Amino acid sequence: MTAVRTPLVVGNWKMHGSRAANAVLLAGLKEAGPWNADVAVCVPFPYISETALALTGVDIAFGAQDCSAHEQGAYTGEVSSAMLHDIGCRYA
């Protein structure tokens, strides 16, 4: 018997976006569901908090576009995977 896997669709917006544009995009995603896939957005770090709030109670996961290869240390401007996990990011 073969297990049925649910597709995962993840989008990011590179170094585009603004608070206003992100709000419009996330509202559109929330209205567009439900899907036959797991859906997530991986956003630029400055927008993670607002994204988490906007997606509260919605079946859309969020994550970060990128994270440091280092777990911790003196790496100015870097964000570790542990930090992202701590704030609820599912993907990095």
PDB file of C-alpha atoms in Angstrom, residues 14-77:
ATOM      1  CA  LYS A  14      12.307  37.636  -2.257  1.00  0.00           C
ATOM      2  CA  MET A  15      13.130  41.268  -1.460  1.00  0.00           C
ATOM      3  CA  HIS A  16       9.762  42.612  -2.581  1.00  0.00           C
ATOM      4  CA  GLY A  17       6.825  43.668  -0.499  1.00  0.00           C
ATOM      5  CA  SER A  18       5.650  46.248   1.940  1.00  0.00           C
ATOM      6  CA  ARG A  19       3.354  46.100   4.939  1.00  0.00           C
ATOM      7  CA  ALA A  20       0.403  47.194   2.800  1.00  0.00           C
ATOM      8  CA  ALA A  21       1.195  44.863  -0.114  1.00  0.00           C
ATOM      9  CA  ASN A  22       1.753  41.934   2.250  1.00  0.00           C
ATOM     10  CA  ALA A  23      -1.611  42.517   3.934  1.00  0.00           C
ATOM     11  CA  VAL A  24      -3.350  42.410   0.556  1.00  0.00           C
ATOM     12  CA  LEU A  25      -1.491  39.249  -0.493  1.00  0.00           C
ATOM     13  CA  LEU A  26      -2.192  37.404   2.773  1.00  0.00           C
ATOM     14  CA  ALA A  27      -5.863  38.421   2.716  1.00  0.00           C
ATOM     15  CA  GLY A  28      -6.131  37.064  -0.823  1.00  0.00           C
ATOM     16  CA  LEU A  29      -4.537  33.772   0.187  1.00  0.00           C
ATOM     17  CA  LYS A  30      -6.903  33.394   3.133  1.00  0.00           C
ATOM     18  CA  GLU A  31      -9.922  33.987   0.886  1.00  0.00           C
ATOM     19  CA  ALA A  32      -8.677  31.653  -1.861  1.00  0.00           C
ATOM     20  CA  GLY A  33      -8.620  28.439   0.201  1.00  0.00           C
ATOM     21  CA  PRO A  34      -9.278  25.679   0.883  1.00  0.00           C
ATOM     22  CA  TRP A  35      -6.738  23.871  -1.242  1.00  0.00           C
ATOM     23  CA  ASN A  36      -5.855  20.241  -1.905  1.00  0.00           C
ATOM     24  CA  ALA A  37      -2.355  20.972  -0.604  1.00  0.00           C
ATOM     25  CA  ASP A  38      -0.563  22.301   2.446  1.00  0.00           C
ATOM     26  CA  VAL A  39       0.150  25.987   1.887  1.00  0.00           C
ATOM     27  CA  ALA A  40       2.865  28.179   3.411  1.00  0.00           C
ATOM     28  CA  VAL A  41       4.506  31.542   2.884  1.00  0.00           C
ATOM     29  CA  CYS A  42       8.147  32.248   3.684  1.00  0.00           C
ATOM     30  CA  VAL A  43       8.519  35.957   4.147  1.00  0.00           C
ATOM     31  CA  PRO A  44      11.392  38.405   4.599  1.00  0.00           C
ATOM     32  CA  PHE A  45      12.363  38.521   8.270  1.00  0.00           C
ATOM     33  CA  PRO A  46      11.012  42.036   8.989  1.00  0.00           C
ATOM     34  CA  TYR A  47       7.499  40.817   8.122  1.00  0.00           C
ATOM     35  CA  ILE A  48       7.408  37.555  10.086  1.00  0.00           C
ATOM     36  CA  SER A  49       5.608  38.968  13.140  1.00  0.00           C
ATOM     37  CA  GLU A  50       2.862  40.602  11.096  1.00  0.00           C
ATOM     38  CA  THR A  51       2.517  37.489   8.970  1.00  0.00           C
ATOM     39  CA  ALA A  52       2.149  35.299  12.063  1.00  0.00           C
ATOM     40  CA  LEU A  53      -0.616  37.552  13.371  1.00  0.00           C
ATOM     41  CA  ALA A  54      -2.379  37.709  10.000  1.00  0.00           C
ATOM     42  CA  LEU A  55      -2.396  33.910   9.709  1.00  0.00           C
ATOM     43  CA  THR A  56      -3.563  33.145  13.256  1.00  0.00           C
ATOM     44  CA  GLY A  57      -6.350  30.588  13.102  1.00  0.00           C
ATOM     45  CA  VAL A  58      -5.837  30.004   9.374  1.00  0.00           C
ATOM     46  CA  ASP A  59      -4.525  26.794   7.849  1.00  0.00           C
ATOM     47  CA  ILE A  60      -1.599  28.548   6.155  1.00  0.00           C
ATOM     48  CA  ALA A  61       1.851  28.019   7.642  1.00  0.00           C
ATOM     49  CA  PHE A  62       4.592  30.621   7.666  1.00  0.00           C
ATOM     50  CA  GLY A  63       8.345  30.550   7.677  1.00  0.00           C
ATOM     51  CA  ALA A  64      11.425  32.530   6.770  1.00  0.00           C
ATOM     52  CA  GLN A  65      13.016  32.828   3.373  1.00  0.00           C
ATOM     53  CA  ASP A  66      16.442  32.097   4.751  1.00  0.00           C
ATOM     54  CA  CYS A  67      18.393  31.566   7.953  1.00  0.00           C
ATOM     55  CA  SER A  68      21.992  31.454   9.046  1.00  0.00           C
ATOM     56  CA  ALA A  69      24.074  28.321   8.826  1.00  0.00           C
ATOM     57  CA  HIS A  70      25.255  29.103  12.366  1.00  0.00           C
ATOM     58  CA  GLU A  71      23.286  28.089  15.465  1.00  0.00           C
ATOM     59  CA  GLN A  72      24.432  31.149  17.423  1.00  0.00           C
ATOM     60  CA  GLY A  73      27.298  33.571  17.754  1.00  0.00           C
ATOM     61  CA  ALA A  74      28.516  36.999  16.768  1.00  0.00           C
ATOM     62  CA  TYR A  75      27.013  37.065  13.273  1.00  0.00           C
ATOM     63  CA  THR A  76      25.499  40.526  12.939  1.00  0.00           C
ATOM     64  CA  GLY A  77      22.265  40.549  10.989  1.00  0.00           C
TER      65      GLY A  77
END
